[in-house]
Amino acid sequence: MIKRFFSSTSEVPDSIEVPRHVAIIMDGNGRWAKKRLLPRVAGHAQGVDRVRDVVEACIERGIEYLTLFAFSSENWRRPQDEVSRLMELFVMALEREVTRMHRNGVCLRVVGDLGRFDARLRELIAQGEARTQENNRLTLTVCANYGGRWDILNAVNNWRRDHPGADAEGLAISEEDLASYLSMSYAPEPDLFIRTGGEQRISNFLLWQLAYSELYFTDTLWPDFDAQALDQAISSYRKRERRFGRTSEQLLER
Ligand code: FPP
């Protein structure tokens, strides 16, 4: 059964000890490599190793959903050589890591406009998802050729396709309708958003779903982001008061 979650604004989570869903923009691979006089792709390769570490650190901490921005719709604008090397890295990562993920109880999902990826990569994605679909310790979502605006437009267009008479019937799309058509409708909205690499932007990541997430920006470059850096982000998150539009007094009454 596919679980669907709606807006986290309707409920205040019981506990904020550990975020249930962490979403990360993994930035700074190129600068990490440049500082070491290495080609940019060496930074991406190191980045894959950090993905493995952070997935395992999330499992140890009881985080249920981890969502990573691996490749944005805009990343196609990078030099052709870097794009090709990134694609090779994705293929290698899937070939090498899925068995370990499966052993660790990770359910892998890849969301985005996958049609532009080559057949081999799409096949590995489908195989990885199928093999891990019953796992429930951590749902790892990799956003690939993903854009938040694409996701919202796709949801609206698919809702309209499924409701051809909507205009004539005066039927308007609701928040819940839209949320259920988004590519990550199987997950609750992120509690904690992390961006490494020093920039303080959302960069067309999960635009709808980040509405009430706590935002955490760090100068640490992604290839240096380890379990300790994750703990710092979680510790910052714990100190925040999440009100979801309510007052502090209302939260105390609960
Ligand atoms: C941003 O760093 C990073 C990317 C565009 C690619 C992210 C990919 C990985 C970490 C590896 C693969 C991931 C998975 C899930 C297998 P940047 O190149 O923009 O760095 P810069 O800002 O320093 O130039």
PDB file of C-alpha atoms and ligand atoms in Angstrom:
ATOM      1  CA  MET A   1       0.000   0.000   0.000  1.00  0.00           C
ATOM      2  CA  ILE A   2       1.338   3.459  -0.828  1.00  0.00           C
ATOM      3  CA  LYS A   3       1.161   5.760   2.171  1.00  0.00           C
ATOM      4  CA  ARG A   4       0.329   9.340   1.313  1.00  0.00           C
ATOM      5  CA  PHE A   5       1.191  12.293   3.477  1.00  0.00           C
ATOM      6  CA  PHE A   6      -0.389  15.676   3.215  1.00  0.00           C
ATOM      7  CA  SER A   7       0.704  19.105   4.376  1.00  0.00           C
ATOM      8  CA  SER A   8       2.678  19.041   7.618  1.00  0.00           C
ATOM      9  CA  THR A   9       1.037  22.357   8.493  1.00  0.00           C
ATOM     10  CA  SER A  10      -2.098  20.497   9.579  1.00  0.00           C
ATOM     11  CA  GLU A  11      -0.359  18.645  12.409  1.00  0.00           C
ATOM     12  CA  VAL A  12       2.491  19.400  14.800  1.00  0.00           C
ATOM     13  CA  PRO A  13       4.755  16.337  15.034  1.00  0.00           C
ATOM     14  CA  ASP A  14       4.910  14.703  18.498  1.00  0.00           C
ATOM     15  CA  SER A  15       8.649  14.784  18.822  1.00  0.00           C
ATOM     16  CA  ILE A  16      11.367  16.885  17.271  1.00  0.00           C
ATOM     17  CA  GLU A  17      14.251  14.945  18.820  1.00  0.00           C
ATOM     18  CA  VAL A  18      15.227  13.491  15.479  1.00  0.00           C
ATOM     19  CA  PRO A  19      13.892  14.858  12.210  1.00  0.00           C
ATOM     20  CA  ARG A  20      11.804  12.273  10.439  1.00  0.00           C
ATOM     21  CA  HIS A  21      12.754  13.518   6.981  1.00  0.00           C
ATOM     22  CA  VAL A  22      16.027  15.227   6.051  1.00  0.00           C
ATOM     23  CA  ALA A  23      16.510  16.739   2.577  1.00  0.00           C
ATOM     24  CA  ILE A  24      19.970  17.775   1.400  1.00  0.00           C
ATOM     25  CA  ILE A  25      21.464  19.866  -1.398  1.00  0.00           C
ATOM     26  CA  MET A  26      24.944  18.379  -1.686  1.00  0.00           C
ATOM     27  CA  ASP A  27      26.967  21.366  -2.868  1.00  0.00           C
ATOM     28  CA  GLY A  28      30.689  22.073  -2.987  1.00  0.00           C
ATOM     29  CA  ASN A  29      32.129  19.027  -4.788  1.00  0.00           C
ATOM     30  CA  GLY A  30      33.811  21.164  -7.450  1.00  0.00           C
ATOM     31  CA  ARG A  31      35.431  23.497  -4.907  1.00  0.00           C
ATOM     32  CA  TRP A  32      36.594  20.571  -2.802  1.00  0.00           C
ATOM     33  CA  ALA A  33      38.393  19.176  -5.865  1.00  0.00           C
ATOM     34  CA  LYS A  34      39.763  22.556  -6.958  1.00  0.00           C
ATOM     35  CA  LYS A  35      41.333  23.143  -3.536  1.00  0.00           C
ATOM     36  CA  ARG A  36      43.261  19.904  -4.080  1.00  0.00           C
ATOM     37  CA  LEU A  37      44.138  20.695  -7.712  1.00  0.00           C
ATOM     38  CA  LEU A  38      41.998  17.742  -8.805  1.00  0.00           C
ATOM     39  CA  PRO A  39      39.438  17.580 -11.635  1.00  0.00           C
ATOM     40  CA  ARG A  40      35.871  18.446 -10.567  1.00  0.00           C
ATOM     41  CA  VAL A  41      34.744  14.876 -11.075  1.00  0.00           C
ATOM     42  CA  ALA A  42      37.108  13.770  -8.269  1.00  0.00           C
ATOM     43  CA  GLY A  43      34.957  15.895  -5.952  1.00  0.00           C
ATOM     44  CA  HIS A  44      31.805  14.175  -7.213  1.00  0.00           C
ATOM     45  CA  ALA A  45      33.428  10.752  -6.670  1.00  0.00           C
ATOM     46  CA  GLN A  46      34.278  11.733  -3.102  1.00  0.00           C
ATOM     47  CA  GLY A  47      30.679  12.962  -2.834  1.00  0.00           C
ATOM     48  CA  VAL A  48      29.389   9.465  -3.577  1.00  0.00           C
ATOM     49  CA  ASP A  49      31.404   8.147  -0.616  1.00  0.00           C
ATOM     50  CA  ARG A  50      29.773  10.759   1.627  1.00  0.00           C
ATOM     51  CA  VAL A  51      26.330   9.685   0.378  1.00  0.00           C
ATOM     52  CA  ARG A  52      27.096   6.169   1.621  1.00  0.00           C
ATOM     53  CA  ASP A  53      28.272   7.477   5.030  1.00  0.00           C
ATOM     54  CA  VAL A  54      25.335   9.832   5.488  1.00  0.00           C
ATOM     55  CA  VAL A  55      22.790   7.144   4.545  1.00  0.00           C
ATOM     56  CA  GLU A  56      24.261   4.893   7.235  1.00  0.00           C
ATOM     57  CA  ALA A  57      24.437   7.725   9.789  1.00  0.00           C
ATOM     58  CA  CYS A  58      20.744   8.493   9.134  1.00  0.00           C
ATOM     59  CA  ILE A  59      19.813   4.865   9.738  1.00  0.00           C
ATOM     60  CA  GLU A  60      21.758   4.838  13.028  1.00  0.00           C
ATOM     61  CA  ARG A  61      19.949   7.989  14.162  1.00  0.00           C
ATOM     62  CA  GLY A  62      16.474   6.723  13.324  1.00  0.00           C
ATOM     63  CA  ILE A  63      15.833   9.161  10.472  1.00  0.00           C
ATOM     64  CA  GLU A  64      13.176   7.585   8.248  1.00  0.00           C
ATOM     65  CA  TYR A  65      13.502   9.571   5.013  1.00  0.00           C
ATOM     66  CA  LEU A  66      16.598  11.034   3.380  1.00  0.00           C
ATOM     67  CA  THR A  67      16.230  12.970   0.144  1.00  0.00           C
ATOM     68  CA  LEU A  68      19.259  14.040  -1.885  1.00  0.00           C
ATOM     69  CA  PHE A  69      19.447  16.499  -4.774  1.00  0.00           C
ATOM     70  CA  ALA A  70      21.857  14.657  -7.083  1.00  0.00           C
ATOM     71  CA  PHE A  71      21.205  16.394 -10.397  1.00  0.00           C
ATOM     72  CA  SER A  72      18.975  19.357 -11.093  1.00  0.00           C
ATOM     73  CA  SER A  73      17.132  20.128 -14.329  1.00  0.00           C
ATOM     74  CA  GLU A  74      19.624  23.013 -14.678  1.00  0.00           C
ATOM     75  CA  ASN A  75      22.754  20.833 -14.282  1.00  0.00           C
ATOM     76  CA  TRP A  76      22.552  19.863 -17.985  1.00  0.00           C
ATOM     77  CA  ARG A  77      24.046  23.326 -18.606  1.00  0.00           C
ATOM     78  CA  ARG A  78      27.398  22.175 -17.175  1.00  0.00           C
ATOM     79  CA  PRO A  79      30.272  21.321 -19.549  1.00  0.00           C
ATOM     80  CA  GLN A  80      29.384  18.203 -21.550  1.00  0.00           C
ATOM     81  CA  ASP A  81      32.373  16.330 -20.155  1.00  0.00           C
ATOM     82  CA  GLU A  82      31.320  16.921 -16.537  1.00  0.00           C
ATOM     83  CA  VAL A  83      27.729  15.856 -17.293  1.00  0.00           C
ATOM     84  CA  SER A  84      28.971  12.623 -18.910  1.00  0.00           C
ATOM     85  CA  ARG A  85      31.286  11.869 -15.982  1.00  0.00           C
ATOM     86  CA  LEU A  86      28.445  12.491 -13.533  1.00  0.00           C
ATOM     87  CA  MET A  87      26.235  10.059 -15.448  1.00  0.00           C
ATOM     88  CA  GLU A  88      29.034   7.451 -15.330  1.00  0.00           C
ATOM     89  CA  LEU A  89      29.286   8.014 -11.581  1.00  0.00           C
ATOM     90  CA  PHE A  90      25.537   7.502 -11.117  1.00  0.00           C
ATOM     91  CA  VAL A  91      25.755   4.230 -13.074  1.00  0.00           C
ATOM     92  CA  MET A  92      28.746   3.068 -11.007  1.00  0.00           C
ATOM     93  CA  ALA A  93      27.090   4.088  -7.748  1.00  0.00           C
ATOM     94  CA  LEU A  94      23.959   2.101  -8.601  1.00  0.00           C
ATOM     95  CA  GLU A  95      25.976  -0.927  -9.714  1.00  0.00           C
ATOM     96  CA  ARG A  96      28.069  -0.909  -6.543  1.00  0.00           C
ATOM     97  CA  GLU A  97      25.808   0.383  -3.794  1.00  0.00           C
ATOM     98  CA  VAL A  98      22.388  -1.208  -4.221  1.00  0.00           C
ATOM     99  CA  THR A  99      23.388  -4.513  -2.589  1.00  0.00           C
ATOM    100  CA  ARG A 100      24.729  -2.708   0.466  1.00  0.00           C
ATOM    101  CA  MET A 101      21.608  -0.496   0.628  1.00  0.00           C
ATOM    102  CA  HIS A 102      19.394  -3.545   0.416  1.00  0.00           C
ATOM    103  CA  ARG A 103      21.319  -5.236   3.248  1.00  0.00           C
ATOM    104  CA  ASN A 104      20.857  -2.079   5.335  1.00  0.00           C
ATOM    105  CA  GLY A 105      17.081  -2.002   4.805  1.00  0.00           C
ATOM    106  CA  VAL A 106      17.122   1.031   2.519  1.00  0.00           C
ATOM    107  CA  CYS A 107      14.246   1.570   0.090  1.00  0.00           C
ATOM    108  CA  LEU A 108      15.618   3.457  -2.929  1.00  0.00           C
ATOM    109  CA  ARG A 109      13.434   5.836  -4.950  1.00  0.00           C
ATOM    110  CA  VAL A 110      14.609   8.054  -7.780  1.00  0.00           C
ATOM    111  CA  VAL A 111      12.381  10.973  -8.712  1.00  0.00           C
ATOM    112  CA  GLY A 112      12.627  13.491 -11.533  1.00  0.00           C
ATOM    113  CA  ASP A 113      12.204  13.612 -15.286  1.00  0.00           C
ATOM    114  CA  LEU A 114      14.127  10.408 -15.980  1.00  0.00           C
ATOM    115  CA  GLY A 115      13.325  10.323 -19.707  1.00  0.00           C
ATOM    116  CA  ARG A 116      16.480  12.249 -20.566  1.00  0.00           C
ATOM    117  CA  PHE A 117      18.804   9.685 -18.975  1.00  0.00           C
ATOM    118  CA  ASP A 118      20.226   6.896 -21.104  1.00  0.00           C
ATOM    119  CA  ALA A 119      18.652   3.445 -21.165  1.00  0.00           C
ATOM    120  CA  ARG A 120      21.329   1.751 -19.026  1.00  0.00           C
ATOM    121  CA  LEU A 121      20.922   4.275 -16.214  1.00  0.00           C
ATOM    122  CA  ARG A 122      17.109   4.031 -16.335  1.00  0.00           C
ATOM    123  CA  GLU A 123      17.323   0.248 -16.231  1.00  0.00           C
ATOM    124  CA  LEU A 124      19.619   0.311 -13.171  1.00  0.00           C
ATOM    125  CA  ILE A 125      17.282   2.759 -11.441  1.00  0.00           C
ATOM    126  CA  ALA A 126      14.265   0.533 -12.119  1.00  0.00           C
ATOM    127  CA  GLN A 127      16.164  -2.560 -10.901  1.00  0.00           C
ATOM    128  CA  GLY A 128      17.415  -0.796  -7.750  1.00  0.00           C
ATOM    129  CA  GLU A 129      13.926   0.456  -6.915  1.00  0.00           C
ATOM    130  CA  ALA A 130      12.330  -2.941  -7.533  1.00  0.00           C
ATOM    131  CA  ARG A 131      14.932  -4.794  -5.461  1.00  0.00           C
ATOM    132  CA  THR A 132      14.624  -2.494  -2.438  1.00  0.00           C
ATOM    133  CA  GLN A 133      10.920  -1.633  -2.558  1.00  0.00           C
ATOM    134  CA  GLU A 134       9.913  -3.713   0.473  1.00  0.00           C
ATOM    135  CA  ASN A 135      12.599  -2.213   2.754  1.00  0.00           C
ATOM    136  CA  ASN A 136      11.483   0.200   5.431  1.00  0.00           C
ATOM    137  CA  ARG A 137      14.379   1.279   7.645  1.00  0.00           C
ATOM    138  CA  LEU A 138      15.162   4.340   5.544  1.00  0.00           C
ATOM    139  CA  THR A 139      13.604   5.623   2.340  1.00  0.00           C
ATOM    140  CA  LEU A 140      16.393   7.177   0.287  1.00  0.00           C
ATOM    141  CA  THR A 141      15.079   9.412  -2.466  1.00  0.00           C
ATOM    142  CA  VAL A 142      17.532  10.601  -5.075  1.00  0.00           C
ATOM    143  CA  CYS A 143      16.260  13.599  -7.046  1.00  0.00           C
ATOM    144  CA  ALA A 144      17.703  13.336 -10.544  1.00  0.00           C
ATOM    145  CA  ASN A 145      16.880  15.732 -13.393  1.00  0.00           C
ATOM    146  CA  TYR A 146      14.538  17.145 -10.814  1.00  0.00           C
ATOM    147  CA  GLY A 147      13.191  20.658 -10.402  1.00  0.00           C
ATOM    148  CA  GLY A 148      10.610  21.862  -7.887  1.00  0.00           C
ATOM    149  CA  ARG A 149       8.724  23.867 -10.537  1.00  0.00           C
ATOM    150  CA  TRP A 150       8.692  20.838 -12.852  1.00  0.00           C
ATOM    151  CA  ASP A 151       7.235  18.751 -10.019  1.00  0.00           C
ATOM    152  CA  ILE A 152       4.434  21.228  -9.273  1.00  0.00           C
ATOM    153  CA  LEU A 153       3.541  21.734 -12.944  1.00  0.00           C
ATOM    154  CA  ASN A 154       3.593  17.999 -13.520  1.00  0.00           C
ATOM    155  CA  ALA A 155       1.246  17.502 -10.563  1.00  0.00           C
ATOM    156  CA  VAL A 156      -1.202  20.134 -11.841  1.00  0.00           C
ATOM    157  CA  ASN A 157      -1.142  18.758 -15.386  1.00  0.00           C
ATOM    158  CA  ASN A 158      -1.641  15.174 -14.210  1.00  0.00           C
ATOM    159  CA  TRP A 159      -4.494  16.207 -11.923  1.00  0.00           C
ATOM    160  CA  ARG A 160      -6.152  17.995 -14.867  1.00  0.00           C
ATOM    161  CA  ARG A 161      -5.657  14.924 -17.085  1.00  0.00           C
ATOM    162  CA  ASP A 162      -7.409  12.817 -14.425  1.00  0.00           C
ATOM    163  CA  HIS A 163     -10.251  15.357 -13.994  1.00  0.00           C
ATOM    164  CA  PRO A 164     -11.198  16.292 -17.576  1.00  0.00           C
ATOM    165  CA  GLY A 165     -14.499  17.840 -16.527  1.00  0.00           C
ATOM    166  CA  ALA A 166     -12.996  19.966 -13.734  1.00  0.00           C
ATOM    167  CA  ASP A 167     -13.490  23.361 -15.412  1.00  0.00           C
ATOM    168  CA  ALA A 168     -17.079  22.632 -16.477  1.00  0.00           C
ATOM    169  CA  GLU A 169     -17.922  21.334 -12.992  1.00  0.00           C
ATOM    170  CA  GLY A 170     -16.245  24.309 -11.290  1.00  0.00           C
ATOM    171  CA  LEU A 171     -13.871  21.899  -9.541  1.00  0.00           C
ATOM    172  CA  ALA A 172     -10.724  23.588  -8.197  1.00  0.00           C
ATOM    173  CA  ILE A 173      -7.540  21.750  -7.265  1.00  0.00           C
ATOM    174  CA  SER A 174      -6.942  21.663  -3.495  1.00  0.00           C
ATOM    175  CA  GLU A 175      -3.665  21.550  -1.546  1.00  0.00           C
ATOM    176  CA  GLU A 176      -4.279  17.904  -0.734  1.00  0.00           C
ATOM    177  CA  ASP A 177      -5.015  17.061  -4.376  1.00  0.00           C
ATOM    178  CA  LEU A 178      -1.817  18.705  -5.487  1.00  0.00           C
ATOM    179  CA  ALA A 179       0.308  17.119  -2.742  1.00  0.00           C
ATOM    180  CA  SER A 180      -0.956  13.687  -3.693  1.00  0.00           C
ATOM    181  CA  TYR A 181       0.200  14.196  -7.302  1.00  0.00           C
ATOM    182  CA  LEU A 182       3.736  15.346  -6.416  1.00  0.00           C
ATOM    183  CA  SER A 183       6.564  12.929  -7.131  1.00  0.00           C
ATOM    184  CA  MET A 184       7.273  12.433  -3.409  1.00  0.00           C
ATOM    185  CA  SER A 185       3.683  11.929  -2.271  1.00  0.00           C
ATOM    186  CA  TYR A 186       4.857   8.774  -0.462  1.00  0.00           C
ATOM    187  CA  ALA A 187       6.890  10.808   2.048  1.00  0.00           C
ATOM    188  CA  PRO A 188       6.080  13.353   4.746  1.00  0.00           C
ATOM    189  CA  GLU A 189       7.421  16.842   4.060  1.00  0.00           C
ATOM    190  CA  PRO A 190      11.069  17.393   5.077  1.00  0.00           C
ATOM    191  CA  ASP A 191      11.531  18.501   8.701  1.00  0.00           C
ATOM    192  CA  LEU A 192      15.104  19.569   8.103  1.00  0.00           C
ATOM    193  CA  PHE A 193      16.667  20.939   4.919  1.00  0.00           C
ATOM    194  CA  ILE A 194      20.462  21.067   4.740  1.00  0.00           C
ATOM    195  CA  ARG A 195      22.567  22.798   2.103  1.00  0.00           C
ATOM    196  CA  THR A 196      26.311  22.307   2.191  1.00  0.00           C
ATOM    197  CA  GLY A 197      28.882  24.445   0.371  1.00  0.00           C
ATOM    198  CA  GLY A 198      28.104  27.898   1.750  1.00  0.00           C
ATOM    199  CA  GLU A 199      25.336  29.097  -0.599  1.00  0.00           C
ATOM    200  CA  GLN A 200      22.017  30.001   0.996  1.00  0.00           C
ATOM    201  CA  ARG A 201      19.475  29.117  -1.683  1.00  0.00           C
ATOM    202  CA  ILE A 202      16.802  26.495  -2.331  1.00  0.00           C
ATOM    203  CA  SER A 203      17.787  26.280  -6.030  1.00  0.00           C
ATOM    204  CA  ASN A 204      14.496  24.875  -7.319  1.00  0.00           C
ATOM    205  CA  PHE A 205      14.669  21.838  -4.980  1.00  0.00           C
ATOM    206  CA  LEU A 206      11.458  20.661  -3.255  1.00  0.00           C
ATOM    207  CA  LEU A 207       9.646  23.995  -3.538  1.00  0.00           C
ATOM    208  CA  TRP A 208       6.227  22.839  -2.366  1.00  0.00           C
ATOM    209  CA  GLN A 209       7.440  20.415   0.282  1.00  0.00           C
ATOM    210  CA  LEU A 210       9.928  22.782   1.965  1.00  0.00           C
ATOM    211  CA  ALA A 211       7.246  25.313   2.922  1.00  0.00           C
ATOM    212  CA  TYR A 212       7.597  24.650   6.672  1.00  0.00           C
ATOM    213  CA  SER A 213      10.969  22.888   6.851  1.00  0.00           C
ATOM    214  CA  GLU A 214      13.728  24.162   9.087  1.00  0.00           C
ATOM    215  CA  LEU A 215      16.563  25.445   6.899  1.00  0.00           C
ATOM    216  CA  TYR A 216      20.200  24.780   7.792  1.00  0.00           C
ATOM    217  CA  PHE A 217      23.106  26.109   5.745  1.00  0.00           C
ATOM    218  CA  THR A 218      26.711  25.131   6.341  1.00  0.00           C
ATOM    219  CA  ASP A 219      30.003  26.172   4.741  1.00  0.00           C
ATOM    220  CA  THR A 220      31.209  22.557   4.914  1.00  0.00           C
ATOM    221  CA  LEU A 221      31.714  21.230   1.386  1.00  0.00           C
ATOM    222  CA  TRP A 222      29.748  18.057   0.609  1.00  0.00           C
ATOM    223  CA  PRO A 223      32.853  15.804   0.342  1.00  0.00           C
ATOM    224  CA  ASP A 224      33.713  16.852   3.932  1.00  0.00           C
ATOM    225  CA  PHE A 225      30.183  16.369   5.313  1.00  0.00           C
ATOM    226  CA  ASP A 226      30.351  13.475   7.767  1.00  0.00           C
ATOM    227  CA  ALA A 227      28.293  12.018  10.630  1.00  0.00           C
ATOM    228  CA  GLN A 228      29.551  14.733  12.985  1.00  0.00           C
ATOM    229  CA  ALA A 229      28.427  17.448  10.566  1.00  0.00           C
ATOM    230  CA  LEU A 230      25.029  15.740  10.356  1.00  0.00           C
ATOM    231  CA  ASP A 231      24.822  15.760  14.153  1.00  0.00           C
ATOM    232  CA  GLN A 232      25.535  19.509  14.186  1.00  0.00           C
ATOM    233  CA  ALA A 233      22.642  20.060  11.788  1.00  0.00           C
ATOM    234  CA  ILE A 234      20.341  17.884  13.926  1.00  0.00           C
ATOM    235  CA  SER A 235      21.432  19.711  17.052  1.00  0.00           C
ATOM    236  CA  SER A 236      20.593  23.077  15.437  1.00  0.00           C
ATOM    237  CA  TYR A 237      17.208  21.650  14.398  1.00  0.00           C
ATOM    238  CA  ARG A 238      16.457  20.520  17.957  1.00  0.00           C
ATOM    239  CA  LYS A 239      16.910  24.042  19.274  1.00  0.00           C
ATOM    240  CA  ARG A 240      14.254  25.461  16.975  1.00  0.00           C
ATOM    241  CA  GLU A 241      10.643  25.952  17.863  1.00  0.00           C
ATOM    242  CA  ARG A 242       8.472  24.699  15.032  1.00  0.00           C
ATOM    243  CA  ARG A 243       5.165  26.508  15.219  1.00  0.00           C
ATOM    244  CA  PHE A 244       3.502  25.778  11.835  1.00  0.00           C
ATOM    245  CA  GLY A 245       1.733  29.140  12.005  1.00  0.00           C
ATOM    246  CA  ARG A 246       0.677  28.758  15.657  1.00  0.00           C
ATOM    247  CA  THR A 247       1.809  30.835  18.654  1.00  0.00           C
ATOM    248  CA  SER A 248       4.349  29.617  21.241  1.00  0.00           C
ATOM    249  CA  GLU A 249       1.536  29.584  23.850  1.00  0.00           C
ATOM    250  CA  GLN A 250      -0.597  27.280  21.716  1.00  0.00           C
ATOM    251  CA  LEU A 251       2.285  24.815  21.477  1.00  0.00           C
ATOM    252  CA  LEU A 252       2.653  24.794  25.297  1.00  0.00           C
ATOM    253  CA  GLU A 253      -1.058  23.927  25.683  1.00  0.00           C
ATOM    254  CA  ARG A 254      -0.636  20.653  23.772  1.00  0.00           C
TER     255      ARG A 254
HETATM  256  C1  FPP B   1      27.177  20.018  -6.461  1.00  0.00           C
HETATM  257  O1  FPP B   1      28.555  20.335  -6.365  1.00  0.00           O
HETATM  258  C2  FPP B   1      27.005  18.607  -6.711  1.00  0.00           C
HETATM  259  C3  FPP B   1      26.422  18.052  -7.828  1.00  0.00           C
HETATM  260  C4  FPP B   1      25.873  18.794  -8.957  1.00  0.00           C
HETATM  261  C5  FPP B   1      26.361  16.605  -7.996  1.00  0.00           C
HETATM  262  C6  FPP B   1      25.993  15.839  -6.763  1.00  0.00           C
HETATM  263  C7  FPP B   1      26.374  14.454  -6.961  1.00  0.00           C
HETATM  264  C8  FPP B   1      26.975  13.668  -6.042  1.00  0.00           C
HETATM  265  C9  FPP B   1      27.276  14.038  -4.656  1.00  0.00           C
HETATM  266  C10 FPP B   1      27.405  12.325  -6.395  1.00  0.00           C
HETATM  267  C11 FPP B   1      26.367  11.325  -6.735  1.00  0.00           C
HETATM  268  C12 FPP B   1      25.195  11.176  -5.860  1.00  0.00           C
HETATM  269  C13 FPP B   1      24.477  10.059  -5.737  1.00  0.00           C
HETATM  270  C14 FPP B   1      23.198  10.080  -4.993  1.00  0.00           C
HETATM  271  C15 FPP B   1      24.913   8.773  -6.321  1.00  0.00           C
HETATM  272  P1  FPP B   1      29.157  21.394  -7.367  1.00  0.00           P
HETATM  273  O2  FPP B   1      29.787  20.668  -8.492  1.00  0.00           O
HETATM  274  O3  FPP B   1      28.117  22.392  -7.772  1.00  0.00           O
HETATM  275  O4  FPP B   1      30.248  22.075  -6.469  1.00  0.00           O
HETATM  276  P2  FPP B   1      30.790  23.574  -6.583  1.00  0.00           P
HETATM  277  O5  FPP B   1      29.658  24.472  -6.196  1.00  0.00           O
HETATM  278  O6  FPP B   1      31.898  23.590  -5.580  1.00  0.00           O
HETATM  279  O7  FPP B   1      31.268  23.777  -7.990  1.00  0.00           O
END
